[in-house]
Coordinates of C-alpha atoms and ligand atoms in Angstrom, one line a residue:
M151 CA -11.8 -7.6 17.8
D152 CA -11.5 -3.7 17.0
K153 CA -13.9 -1.2 15.8
N154 CA -12.6 -1.3 11.9
Q155 CA -13.2 -5.0 11.7
V156 CA -16.5 -5.0 13.6
T157 CA -17.2 -2.0 10.9
N158 CA -16.1 -4.2 8.1
L159 CA -18.3 -7.3 9.0
M160 CA -21.4 -5.1 8.7
E161 CA -20.6 -4.1 5.7
E162 CA -20.1 -7.5 4.8
I163 CA -23.4 -8.9 5.9
A164 CA -25.2 -6.1 4.2
V165 CA -23.3 -7.1 0.7
L166 CA -24.2 -10.8 1.9
L167 CA -27.9 -9.7 2.4
A168 CA -28.1 -8.1 -0.7
L169 CA -26.9 -11.4 -2.6
K170 CA -29.4 -13.6 -1.0
E171 CA -32.4 -13.9 -3.0
G172 CA -35.5 -12.1 -1.4
S173 CA -33.3 -10.5 1.1
N174 CA -35.6 -7.3 2.7
T175 CA -33.9 -4.1 2.3
F176 CA -34.8 -2.7 5.3
E177 CA -32.5 -5.1 7.5
I178 CA -29.5 -4.6 4.2
R179 CA -30.2 -0.6 5.1
A180 CA -29.6 -1.4 8.9
Y181 CA -26.1 -3.0 8.6
E182 CA -25.0 -0.5 6.3
N183 CA -26.2 2.4 8.8
A184 CA -24.6 0.0 11.3
A185 CA -21.2 0.3 9.4
R186 CA -21.9 4.0 8.8
A187 CA -22.8 4.5 12.7
L188 CA -19.5 2.7 13.7
G189 CA -17.3 4.9 11.4
S190 CA -18.5 8.1 13.4
L191 CA -18.8 6.9 16.6
E192 CA -16.5 8.5 19.2
G193 CA -14.5 6.8 21.7
D194 CA -13.2 3.5 22.0
L195 CA -15.6 0.5 20.7
A196 CA -14.3 -2.5 23.3
T197 CA -14.7 -0.1 26.2
L198 CA -18.4 1.0 25.1
V199 CA -19.2 -2.7 24.4
R200 CA -18.4 -3.7 27.6
E201 CA -20.0 -1.0 29.4
G202 CA -23.1 -1.8 27.7
K203 CA -23.2 1.5 26.5
L204 CA -24.3 1.0 22.5
K205 CA -27.7 1.2 23.4
G206 CA -29.6 4.3 21.9
T207 CA -26.4 5.2 19.5
P208 CA -28.4 6.5 16.8
G209 CA -28.1 3.9 13.7
L210 CA -27.5 0.6 15.6
G211 CA -30.6 -1.1 17.0
P212 CA -31.0 -3.9 19.3
T213 CA -30.3 -7.3 17.0
I214 CA -26.6 -5.3 15.1
I215 CA -25.8 -4.3 19.1
K216 CA -26.4 -7.9 19.8
R217 CA -24.5 -9.0 17.0
I218 CA -21.5 -6.2 18.1
E219 CA -21.6 -7.8 21.5
E220 CA -21.2 -11.1 20.1
A221 CA -17.8 -10.2 18.1
F222 CA -16.1 -8.6 20.9
E223 CA -17.3 -11.7 23.1
T224 CA -16.5 -14.4 21.0
E225 CA -14.2 -12.8 18.0
H226 CA -17.0 -13.8 15.2
I227 CA -20.6 -13.4 14.4
Q228 CA -22.3 -16.4 13.6
F229 CA -25.3 -14.7 11.5
Y230 CA -22.2 -13.7 9.3
D231 CA -20.6 -17.0 9.3
E232 CA -24.3 -18.6 8.1
L233 CA -24.4 -15.9 5.0
V234 CA -21.2 -16.6 3.8
A235 CA -21.6 -20.6 4.0
N236 CA -25.3 -20.1 2.5
T237 CA -23.6 -18.2 -0.6
P238 CA -22.7 -19.9 -3.5
Q239 CA -18.9 -19.8 -4.4
V240 CA -19.1 -18.1 -7.7
K241 CA -21.0 -15.4 -6.0
L242 CA -18.1 -14.7 -3.2
D243 CA -15.9 -14.9 -6.4
M244 CA -17.8 -12.2 -8.4
K245 CA -18.1 -9.8 -5.5
R246 CA -13.9 -9.5 -5.8
I247 CA -14.4 -8.1 -9.3
P248 CA -13.6 -4.3 -9.1
G249 CA -17.1 -2.4 -10.2
V250 CA -19.3 -5.3 -9.8
G251 CA -21.9 -5.0 -7.3
P252 CA -24.6 -7.2 -5.6
K253 CA -27.7 -6.8 -7.8
R254 CA -25.4 -7.5 -11.4
I255 CA -24.2 -10.6 -9.6
N256 CA -27.4 -12.0 -9.0
T257 CA -28.4 -11.1 -12.8
I258 CA -25.6 -13.1 -13.4
Y259 CA -26.2 -15.8 -11.3
Q260 CA -29.8 -16.2 -12.1
Q261 CA -29.9 -15.7 -15.6
L262 CA -26.8 -17.6 -17.2
H263 CA -26.2 -19.7 -14.2
V264 CA -22.5 -19.5 -14.4
N265 CA -20.7 -21.7 -11.2
S266 CA -17.3 -20.1 -12.1
L267 CA -15.3 -16.9 -13.0
A268 CA -14.3 -18.8 -15.9
E269 CA -17.6 -19.0 -17.3
L270 CA -18.4 -15.9 -16.1
E271 CA -15.4 -14.6 -18.6
Q272 CA -16.8 -16.8 -21.7
A273 CA -20.2 -15.8 -21.0
C274 CA -18.8 -12.0 -21.6
K275 CA -16.6 -13.3 -24.7
D276 CA -20.3 -15.1 -26.4
D277 CA -21.3 -11.7 -25.8
R278 CA -24.6 -13.2 -23.3
V279 CA -23.9 -11.0 -20.8
A280 CA -24.6 -7.5 -22.7
H281 CA -27.9 -8.8 -23.3
L282 CA -28.7 -9.3 -19.5
P283 CA -31.6 -6.7 -18.7
G284 CA -29.5 -3.5 -17.9
F285 CA -26.2 -4.3 -18.9
G286 CA -25.1 -3.6 -22.4
K287 CA -22.0 -3.5 -24.1
K288 CA -20.0 -1.2 -21.6
T289 CA -20.8 -2.9 -19.0
Q290 CA -19.8 -6.3 -20.1
E291 CA -16.4 -4.9 -21.4
K292 CA -16.0 -3.7 -17.7
I293 CA -16.7 -6.7 -16.4
L294 CA -14.1 -8.3 -18.5
Q295 CA -11.6 -5.6 -17.5
G296 CA -12.4 -6.5 -14.0
L297 CA -11.6 -10.5 -14.5
S298 CA -8.7 -9.6 -16.2
F299 CA -7.7 -7.4 -13.0
L300 CA -8.4 -10.3 -10.3
S301 CA -5.9 -12.7 -12.4
Q302 CA -3.1 -10.7 -13.2
H303 CA -3.5 -10.3 -9.2
A304 CA -4.0 -13.6 -8.5
D305 CA -1.7 -15.0 -5.9
R306 CA 0.1 -11.7 -5.1
Y307 CA 0.5 -10.7 -1.8
L308 CA 0.9 -6.8 -0.4
Y309 CA 4.5 -6.2 0.7
D310 CA 3.6 -5.4 4.2
V311 CA 2.2 -9.4 4.9
A312 CA 5.1 -10.7 3.2
E313 CA 7.5 -8.7 5.1
A314 CA 6.2 -9.5 8.4
E315 CA 6.3 -13.2 7.1
A316 CA 9.9 -12.4 6.4
A317 CA 10.6 -10.9 9.2
R318 CA 9.5 -13.8 11.8
M319 CA 11.5 -16.3 9.5
R320 CA 14.0 -14.4 9.4
E321 CA 14.9 -13.8 13.0
A322 CA 14.2 -17.5 13.7
L323 CA 16.7 -19.0 11.4
A324 CA 19.6 -16.2 12.3
A325 CA 19.7 -17.7 15.4
Q326 CA 20.6 -21.3 14.0
P327 CA 24.2 -22.7 14.5
G328 CA 25.9 -22.5 11.2
V329 CA 24.9 -19.6 10.0
V330 CA 26.8 -16.9 8.0
R331 CA 24.9 -14.4 6.4
L332 CA 20.9 -14.4 5.8
Q333 CA 19.8 -11.6 3.4
V334 CA 16.1 -11.4 1.8
A335 CA 16.0 -11.1 -1.9
G336 CA 13.6 -11.2 -4.8
S337 CA 11.1 -8.3 -5.2
L338 CA 10.4 -8.3 -1.6
R339 CA 13.9 -6.9 -1.0
R340 CA 13.3 -4.7 -4.1
R341 CA 10.6 -3.1 -2.2
R342 CA 8.0 -3.9 -4.6
E343 CA 4.4 -3.1 -3.4
T344 CA 3.1 -6.7 -4.2
V345 CA 5.1 -10.0 -4.3
K346 CA 4.5 -13.1 -5.6
D347 CA 6.6 -15.3 -2.8
I348 CA 9.4 -14.9 -0.6
D349 CA 13.2 -15.5 -1.8
M350 CA 15.7 -15.6 1.2
V351 CA 19.4 -16.1 0.9
L352 CA 21.4 -18.1 3.6
S353 CA 25.1 -18.9 3.9
V354 CA 27.4 -21.6 5.9
D355 CA 30.8 -21.7 6.3
D356 CA 32.3 -23.4 2.4
H357 CA 33.5 -26.3 4.7
A358 CA 30.2 -27.1 6.5
S359 CA 28.9 -30.5 6.8
S360 CA 26.0 -31.8 4.6
D361 CA 24.4 -32.8 8.3
V362 CA 24.7 -28.8 9.3
R363 CA 22.6 -27.7 6.2
R364 CA 20.5 -30.3 6.4
A365 CA 19.9 -29.4 10.2
I366 CA 19.2 -25.9 9.0
M367 CA 16.9 -27.1 6.4
E368 CA 14.9 -28.8 8.4
F369 CA 14.5 -26.4 11.2
F370 CA 13.1 -24.0 8.4
T371 CA 10.5 -26.6 7.3
S372 CA 9.2 -27.2 10.6
Q373 CA 8.7 -23.5 11.3
P374 CA 5.1 -22.9 13.0
S375 CA 4.4 -20.8 10.4
V376 CA 4.9 -23.4 7.7
K377 CA 1.6 -24.8 6.4
A378 CA 3.0 -27.3 3.8
I379 CA 6.6 -28.3 2.4
T380 CA 6.5 -28.1 -1.2
G381 CA 10.3 -29.0 -1.9
Q382 CA 13.0 -29.8 0.5
G383 CA 16.9 -30.0 -0.4
E384 CA 20.4 -29.2 1.4
T385 CA 20.6 -26.2 -1.3
K386 CA 16.7 -25.1 -2.1
S387 CA 13.6 -25.7 0.0
S388 CA 10.0 -24.1 -0.8
V389 CA 7.3 -24.1 1.6
I390 CA 4.2 -22.5 1.9
L391 CA 3.5 -19.9 4.9
S392 CA 0.4 -19.6 6.9
S393 CA -1.0 -16.7 5.0
G394 CA -0.8 -18.6 1.7
I395 CA 2.8 -16.9 0.7
A396 CA 5.3 -19.3 -0.5
M397 CA 8.8 -19.2 0.2
D398 CA 12.2 -20.4 -1.4
L399 CA 15.1 -21.0 1.1
R400 CA 18.1 -21.0 -0.7
L401 CA 21.3 -22.2 1.0
V402 CA 25.1 -21.4 -0.2
G403 CA 28.7 -21.4 1.0
D404 CA 29.5 -18.2 2.0
S405 CA 32.4 -17.4 -0.5
Q406 CA 29.2 -17.5 -3.2
F407 CA 26.9 -15.8 -0.8
P408 CA 27.3 -12.4 -2.9
Y409 CA 26.8 -13.6 -6.5
T410 CA 23.7 -15.8 -5.2
L411 CA 22.2 -12.8 -3.3
H412 CA 22.9 -10.7 -6.4
H413 CA 21.4 -13.1 -9.0
F414 CA 18.1 -14.1 -6.6
T415 CA 17.2 -10.1 -5.4
G416 CA 16.8 -9.7 -9.0
S417 CA 15.3 -8.1 -11.2
R418 CA 15.2 -9.9 -14.0
E419 CA 15.1 -6.7 -16.2
H420 CA 18.1 -5.3 -14.2
H421 CA 20.0 -8.2 -15.3
I422 CA 19.7 -8.0 -19.1
P423 CA 21.7 -4.9 -19.3
L424 CA 24.3 -5.7 -16.5
R425 CA 25.3 -8.8 -17.9
R426 CA 25.4 -7.4 -21.6
R427 CA 27.7 -4.6 -19.6
A428 CA 30.0 -7.7 -18.1
Q429 CA 29.9 -9.7 -21.7
S430 CA 31.7 -6.1 -23.4
M431 CA 33.8 -5.4 -20.6
G432 CA 35.0 -9.6 -20.9
M433 CA 32.7 -10.9 -18.4
T434 CA 30.1 -13.0 -17.3
I435 CA 27.9 -13.3 -14.3
N436 CA 25.1 -15.8 -13.1
D437 CA 24.1 -17.0 -9.3
Y438 CA 27.8 -18.6 -9.1
G439 CA 29.5 -15.8 -9.6
L440 CA 31.3 -13.2 -11.6
F441 CA 34.1 -14.5 -14.1
K442 CA 36.7 -13.0 -16.5
V443 CA 36.5 -15.2 -19.8
E444 CA 39.7 -15.7 -21.4
D445 CA 40.4 -17.5 -24.8
G446 CA 37.5 -19.7 -23.5
Q447 CA 38.4 -19.8 -20.1
E448 CA 36.3 -18.4 -16.9
T449 CA 38.4 -17.4 -14.1
L450 CA 36.3 -16.6 -10.9
I451 CA 36.5 -13.0 -9.8
P452 CA 36.8 -12.6 -6.1
C453 CA 33.5 -10.6 -4.3
K454 CA 33.0 -10.5 -1.1
T455 CA 29.9 -8.2 -1.3
E456 CA 27.3 -7.3 -3.6
E457 CA 29.4 -3.6 -3.5
D458 CA 32.5 -5.9 -5.1
I459 CA 30.7 -7.1 -7.8
Y460 CA 29.7 -3.7 -9.0
Q461 CA 33.4 -2.7 -8.3
A462 CA 34.2 -5.5 -10.2
L463 CA 31.7 -3.8 -13.5
K464 CA 33.3 -0.2 -13.1
M465 CA 29.7 0.8 -11.2
D466 CA 28.4 2.5 -8.0
Y467 CA 26.5 0.0 -5.7
V468 CA 22.7 0.2 -7.0
E469 CA 20.7 -0.5 -4.3
P470 CA 18.2 -3.3 -4.6
E471 CA 15.1 -0.7 -4.8
L472 CA 16.5 1.0 -8.4
R473 CA 17.4 -2.6 -9.5
E474 CA 14.5 -2.2 -12.3
D475 CA 16.1 -1.4 -15.3
T476 CA 14.9 2.1 -15.2
G477 CA 18.2 3.3 -15.7
E478 CA 19.9 2.5 -13.1
I479 CA 23.0 0.8 -15.3
D480 CA 24.0 4.4 -16.8
A481 CA 23.5 6.2 -13.7
A482 CA 26.3 3.4 -11.6
A483 CA 28.3 3.5 -14.3
N484 CA 28.7 7.5 -14.7
H485 CA 28.4 7.9 -10.7
K486 CA 25.0 9.7 -10.8
L487 CA 23.0 7.7 -8.7
P488 CA 20.9 9.5 -6.1
R489 CA 21.4 9.4 -2.5
L490 CA 17.9 7.8 -1.7
V491 CA 16.1 9.2 1.2
Q492 CA 15.7 7.2 4.4
E493 CA 13.3 7.0 7.3
S494 CA 15.6 8.9 9.5
D495 CA 15.2 12.2 7.2
L496 CA 11.6 12.9 8.1
K497 CA 10.9 15.2 9.8
G498 CA 7.3 15.1 10.5
V499 CA 3.9 13.8 9.7
L500 CA 1.3 14.6 7.4
H501 CA -2.1 13.7 6.9
A502 CA -3.7 11.8 9.7
H503 CA -7.0 11.4 11.4
S504 CA -8.8 11.5 14.5
T505 CA -11.9 10.9 16.4
W506 CA -13.2 14.2 14.5
S507 CA -13.7 11.9 11.7
D508 CA -12.8 8.4 11.4
G509 CA -9.8 7.8 12.9
Q510 CA -9.6 5.6 16.5
N511 CA -7.6 8.0 18.2
T512 CA -8.0 11.6 19.8
I513 CA -5.6 14.2 18.2
R514 CA -3.8 14.2 21.4
E515 CA -3.3 10.2 21.3
M516 CA -1.7 10.9 17.8
A517 CA 0.7 14.0 18.4
E518 CA 2.3 11.8 21.8
A519 CA 2.9 9.2 19.2
C520 CA 4.6 10.9 17.0
M521 CA 6.0 12.9 19.6
A522 CA 7.4 8.9 21.3
R523 CA 8.6 8.5 17.2
G524 CA 11.1 11.0 17.6
Y525 CA 8.8 13.2 14.9
S526 CA 8.5 17.1 15.6
Y527 CA 4.9 17.7 13.9
L528 CA 1.5 16.4 13.0
G529 CA -0.4 17.6 10.2
L530 CA -3.9 16.4 11.3
T531 CA -6.1 16.3 8.3
D532 CA -9.8 15.0 9.2
H533 CA -12.2 14.3 6.2
S534 CA -14.4 17.2 5.1
R535 CA -18.5 17.0 5.1
A536 CA -18.9 15.1 2.2
A537 CA -16.9 12.1 3.4
S538 CA -20.1 12.2 5.5
Y539 CA -19.7 8.1 5.6
A540 CA -16.2 8.7 7.2
G541 CA -17.5 11.3 9.7
G542 CA -16.4 14.1 7.9
L543 CA -16.6 17.6 9.6
N544 CA -18.6 20.7 8.7
P545 CA -17.0 24.3 9.0
D546 CA -18.2 24.7 12.7
A547 CA -16.9 21.5 14.3
L548 CA -13.6 22.5 12.0
K549 CA -13.5 25.7 14.2
R550 CA -14.2 23.5 17.1
Q551 CA -11.5 21.4 16.5
A552 CA -8.8 24.2 16.0
E553 CA -9.6 25.6 19.2
E554 CA -8.7 21.9 20.6
I555 CA -5.2 22.1 18.8
D556 CA -4.7 26.0 19.8
Q557 CA -4.6 24.4 23.4
L558 CA -2.3 21.1 22.5
N559 CA -0.1 23.7 20.9
Q560 CA 0.0 25.9 23.5
E561 CA 0.5 22.8 26.0
F562 CA 3.5 21.1 23.9
G563 CA 5.3 24.7 23.3
D564 CA 8.4 24.1 21.5
R565 CA 8.4 20.5 21.9
F566 CA 6.2 19.5 19.2
H567 CA 3.4 21.2 16.7
I568 CA 0.2 20.0 15.2
L569 CA -0.7 21.9 11.4
K570 CA -4.6 22.7 11.3
G571 CA -5.6 20.7 7.9
T572 CA -7.9 19.3 6.5
E573 CA -8.5 16.2 3.5
C574 CA -11.0 18.0 1.8
D575 CA -13.4 16.4 -0.6
I576 CA -13.0 16.7 -4.3
L577 CA -16.1 17.2 -5.9
R578 CA -17.5 15.7 -8.9
D579 CA -16.9 18.8 -10.8
G580 CA -13.3 19.9 -9.1
S581 CA -14.7 22.0 -6.6
M582 CA -13.6 21.7 -3.1
D583 CA -15.7 20.5 -0.4
F584 CA -15.2 23.7 1.6
D585 CA -15.1 27.3 0.5
D586 CA -12.0 29.5 0.1
E587 CA -12.6 31.4 3.3
V588 CA -13.2 27.8 5.4
L589 CA -9.8 26.9 3.6
A590 CA -8.3 29.7 4.3
T591 CA -8.4 29.4 8.1
L592 CA -5.9 26.3 7.8
D593 CA -2.3 25.8 8.0
F594 CA -2.7 23.4 4.8
V595 CA -4.6 21.1 2.8
V596 CA -4.8 17.9 1.0
A597 CA -7.4 17.4 -1.2
S598 CA -8.5 13.7 -2.1
I599 CA -10.7 12.5 -4.7
H600 CA -13.4 9.7 -2.7
S601 CA -16.8 9.9 -4.6
N602 CA -17.4 9.7 -8.5
F603 CA -14.8 7.0 -9.8
N604 CA -16.4 5.8 -12.7
L605 CA -16.4 9.5 -14.5
S606 CA -14.1 9.5 -18.4
Q607 CA -10.7 9.6 -18.0
E608 CA -10.8 12.9 -19.6
E609 CA -13.5 14.6 -17.1
Q610 CA -11.4 12.7 -13.9
T611 CA -8.2 14.4 -15.1
Q612 CA -10.1 17.4 -15.3
R613 CA -11.5 17.2 -12.0
L614 CA -7.9 16.8 -10.7
L615 CA -6.7 20.1 -12.6
R616 CA -9.1 22.1 -11.1
A617 CA -8.1 20.9 -7.6
I618 CA -4.9 21.2 -8.1
A619 CA -5.3 24.7 -9.5
N620 CA -6.9 25.8 -6.9
P621 CA -4.5 28.2 -4.7
Y622 CA -5.6 26.6 -1.2
V623 CA -4.8 22.9 -2.4
D624 CA -1.3 22.3 -0.8
I625 CA -1.5 18.2 -1.5
I626 CA -3.1 15.8 -3.7
G627 CA -3.8 12.7 -1.3
H628 CA -3.8 9.0 -2.9
S629 CA -4.3 10.7 -6.4
T630 CA -5.1 7.7 -8.4
G631 CA -7.8 5.4 -5.6
R632 CA -6.1 2.5 -6.0
I633 CA -6.6 -0.5 -3.7
L634 CA -3.5 -2.6 -4.1
L635 CA -5.3 -6.0 -5.3
G636 CA -8.1 -4.7 -4.7
R637 CA -9.4 -2.1 -7.7
P638 CA -7.6 -0.5 -9.8
G639 CA -7.4 3.4 -9.8
Y640 CA -10.0 5.8 -11.6
P641 CA -8.8 6.4 -15.2
V642 CA -6.5 9.6 -14.9
D643 CA -3.5 11.0 -17.5
M644 CA -1.2 11.1 -14.7
D645 CA 1.6 13.2 -17.1
Q646 CA -1.0 16.2 -17.4
V647 CA -1.5 15.9 -13.8
I648 CA 2.2 16.0 -13.1
E649 CA 2.8 19.2 -15.7
A650 CA -0.2 21.0 -13.7
A651 CA 0.9 20.1 -10.0
A652 CA 4.4 21.3 -10.9
E653 CA 3.2 24.5 -12.6
H654 CA 1.2 25.1 -9.4
G655 CA 3.6 24.2 -6.9
T656 CA 1.1 21.7 -5.2
C657 CA 2.6 18.3 -3.8
I658 CA 1.2 14.9 -5.1
E659 CA 1.6 12.6 -1.8
I660 CA 2.6 9.4 -1.6
N661 CA 0.2 7.5 0.5
A662 CA 2.2 5.1 2.6
H663 CA -0.5 3.0 3.5
P664 CA 0.7 -0.6 2.6
S665 CA -2.5 -1.3 0.3
R666 CA -2.7 2.0 -1.4
L667 CA 1.1 3.3 -2.2
D668 CA -0.4 6.0 -4.5
L669 CA 1.3 8.0 -6.6
D670 CA 3.5 5.0 -8.2
W671 CA 6.6 4.5 -7.9
R672 CA 6.6 4.6 -11.5
Y673 CA 5.7 8.3 -11.9
L674 CA 7.8 9.8 -9.0
R675 CA 11.2 10.4 -10.8
K676 CA 8.8 12.3 -13.4
A677 CA 7.3 14.5 -10.5
R678 CA 10.8 14.9 -9.0
D679 CA 12.7 15.9 -12.5
K680 CA 9.9 18.6 -12.9
G681 CA 10.5 19.9 -9.0
I682 CA 7.2 18.4 -7.4
K683 CA 7.9 18.1 -3.7
I684 CA 6.3 14.9 -2.3
P685 CA 5.2 14.2 1.1
I686 CA 5.1 10.9 2.6
D687 CA 1.9 10.4 3.8
P688 CA 0.9 7.7 6.5
D689 CA -3.1 8.7 6.2
A690 CA -2.9 7.5 9.7
H691 CA -6.6 6.6 11.4
A692 CA -4.8 4.7 14.1
L693 CA -1.9 5.2 16.4
A694 CA -0.3 2.1 14.2
G695 CA -0.9 3.7 11.1
I696 CA 2.0 6.3 11.8
D697 CA 4.2 3.1 11.7
D698 CA 3.3 2.6 7.7
M699 CA 5.8 5.6 7.1
R700 CA 8.0 3.0 6.1
Y701 CA 6.3 1.7 3.3
G702 CA 6.2 5.1 1.9
I703 CA 10.2 5.2 2.3
G704 CA 10.5 2.4 0.5
I705 CA 8.3 3.3 -2.8
A706 CA 10.1 7.5 -2.7
R707 CA 13.0 4.9 -2.7
K708 CA 11.9 2.8 -5.8
G709 CA 11.1 6.5 -7.4
W710 CA 15.1 7.9 -7.1
L711 CA 13.8 10.4 -4.3
R712 CA 16.0 12.3 -2.2
A713 CA 15.6 13.7 1.0
Q714 CA 15.2 17.3 -0.8
D715 CA 12.7 16.0 -2.4
V716 CA 10.5 15.1 -0.1
L717 CA 8.3 17.5 1.8
N718 CA 8.2 16.1 5.3
T719 CA 12.0 15.8 5.8
L720 CA 11.4 19.9 6.2
D721 CA 11.8 21.1 10.2
F722 CA 8.8 22.7 11.3
E723 CA 9.6 26.4 10.3
A724 CA 10.7 25.4 6.9
L725 CA 7.4 23.2 6.1
M726 CA 4.9 26.6 7.8
A727 CA 7.3 29.1 5.2
F728 CA 6.6 26.0 1.9
F729 CA 2.6 26.3 2.5
H730 CA 2.6 30.2 3.0
V731 CA 4.9 30.9 0.1
K732 CA 2.2 28.5 -2.0
R733 CA -0.6 30.4 -0.8
S734 CA 0.9 33.8 -1.5
K735 CA 1.0 33.2 -4.8
K736 CA -2.4 33.1 -5.8
Ligands
DGT1487 P1 8.1 -11.6 -7.6 O1 8.4 -13.2 -7.3 O2 7.4 -12.1 -8.7 O3 7.2 -10.7 -7.0 O4 9.3 -11.0 -8.3 P2 10.8 -11.5 -8.2 O5 11.4 -10.6 -9.1 O6 10.9 -12.0 -6.7 O7 10.8 -13.0 -8.8 P3 10.9 -14.6 -8.5 O8 11.1 -14.8 -7.3 O9 10.4 -15.1 -10.1 O10 12.6 -14.7 -8.9 C1 13.8 -14.0 -8.0 C2 15.1 -13.3 -8.6 O11 15.7 -14.4 -9.2 C3 14.6 -12.5 -9.7 O12 14.2 -11.5 -9.7 C4 15.9 -12.5 -11.0 C5 15.8 -14.5 -10.2 N1 15.2 -14.5 -11.6 C6 14.6 -16.1 -10.8 N2 14.7 -16.7 -12.1 C7 15.4 -16.5 -12.7 C8 15.1 -16.6 -14.6 O13 14.7 -17.7 -15.1 N3 16.2 -15.8 -15.5 C9 16.5 -14.9 -14.6 N4 18.0 -13.8 -15.4 N5 16.5 -14.6 -13.3 C10 15.8 -15.0 -12.6
CA1488 CA1 10.3 -13.9 -5.5
ZN1489 ZN1 -8.3 9.9 1.6

């Protein structure tokens, strides 16, 4: 258990209590307050619990303190487990519909007696939900949209979850006798933000015996992370892993490896124009090979690597991230592919939180972790006062934080630099949570939306445009607010946002948190072409969060970004100059 997990449990208990009929409002509030109190608590929660120092913390009553202690001692809270067990499954399912809260869930459950999401969908289609007290057509429409969002994303997994599972499996397989080449394929290799399953391709010597192949497959399906076997053969085996994600392993002779890897890397969309190109050149391509077709006869074109395949098609090598049919075929044929940004191009970290707001580590700890990872600066951005649930700072606290930063900077000298920043809330009308005089004291400003998600697209867009036009705003944070597999972003006209950001020289971040990856990669190339600089921001709330930068790199590469398009590939001096120029334009 850590602070985040306990805070989540408190929030969950509040929701589950609200889902129970006849719950006491005060009890619900108590858990909501506890979650908030934990979020803004200084220091390591485990230590506070161990030393019995939670007593007297505002927002934490004796019962709740007992539950927190229980969580740390036993890794669970019995009260929570009982609440889950006593909540009807359909209520738990409805909880996952974006935008549907406990009150609505209870009304639906009590009055329509639905037992599944499918029944709820039918009730919407029969117009029965609209007639519930306090609902209406608009709400019914939103519920339908939420249900369709859920079903579209059912059975998909976040990139980081799949990547971790795949890495474990890869490491185990790589050490097996007879394995020549081994590579992740599919959407995971293309670094999509979510994936359906893990595809892996493995090669053995062309003359390897059946025994060798069988032994490898046997080893694969008997791994501890395998929960179920859905198919086992000498060329393909399929399993379900403990996280629930499915995995296919394909085994081929090594001479076939590049063709098979290429085929199963996809995407289907990339393969269509590629196959057309092959045909126009008198060739044909499939998972067995690339063939020259003459007089109805197919002869294999020998390729040792994927590079060879593209070369035979008179193309430059197309990085897997780009294989989405968004212009990469022509670019590769015309030698116009970009040199994609790499993790080693990043010079520093922007957008990170500390214990001053809802982060778990001190500024010093965050700075030292950045240094240990080879970065030369940290742009610290704790929340502003409107984000009270996240321990947002008021101007006075911001001033005191600046003093701490000054001291640390003095100590670090030229070795490392901490930039004074804020993740300033964009208020409902698009104005900033801090006055200009306060913002002017900072080195840079990230501006984000954390409230009022349900404005119309027009209002939400205007709100962002106003923020973008503020001369003190350097970076727009997580610009659509989406949570992958959790909720869609608020509606916003991203084309207008990109136009405005280009006009005002405002950056739009790639929030590298694996459940955000926002701005979506599908918009990045447009932003890049308009000259917008794009920082890759970890939005770290703890030391481990800094490592999320690599997920942002994957998305940047999917968006065709080069090193020069990414703001934090600048060194410290150039970065400060960039912010300075932006501000002096006002
Ligand atoms: P996913 O799993 O939905 O996240 O996305 P992918 O791209 O990994 O899709 P998947 O696992 O169904 O198949 C992996 C790759 O194999 C896919 O990108 C292209 C290739 N592939 C699989 N089935 C077909 C097919 O029926 N036709 C073609 N052209 N390619 C296929
Ligand atoms: Ca796949
Ligand atoms: Zn934020």
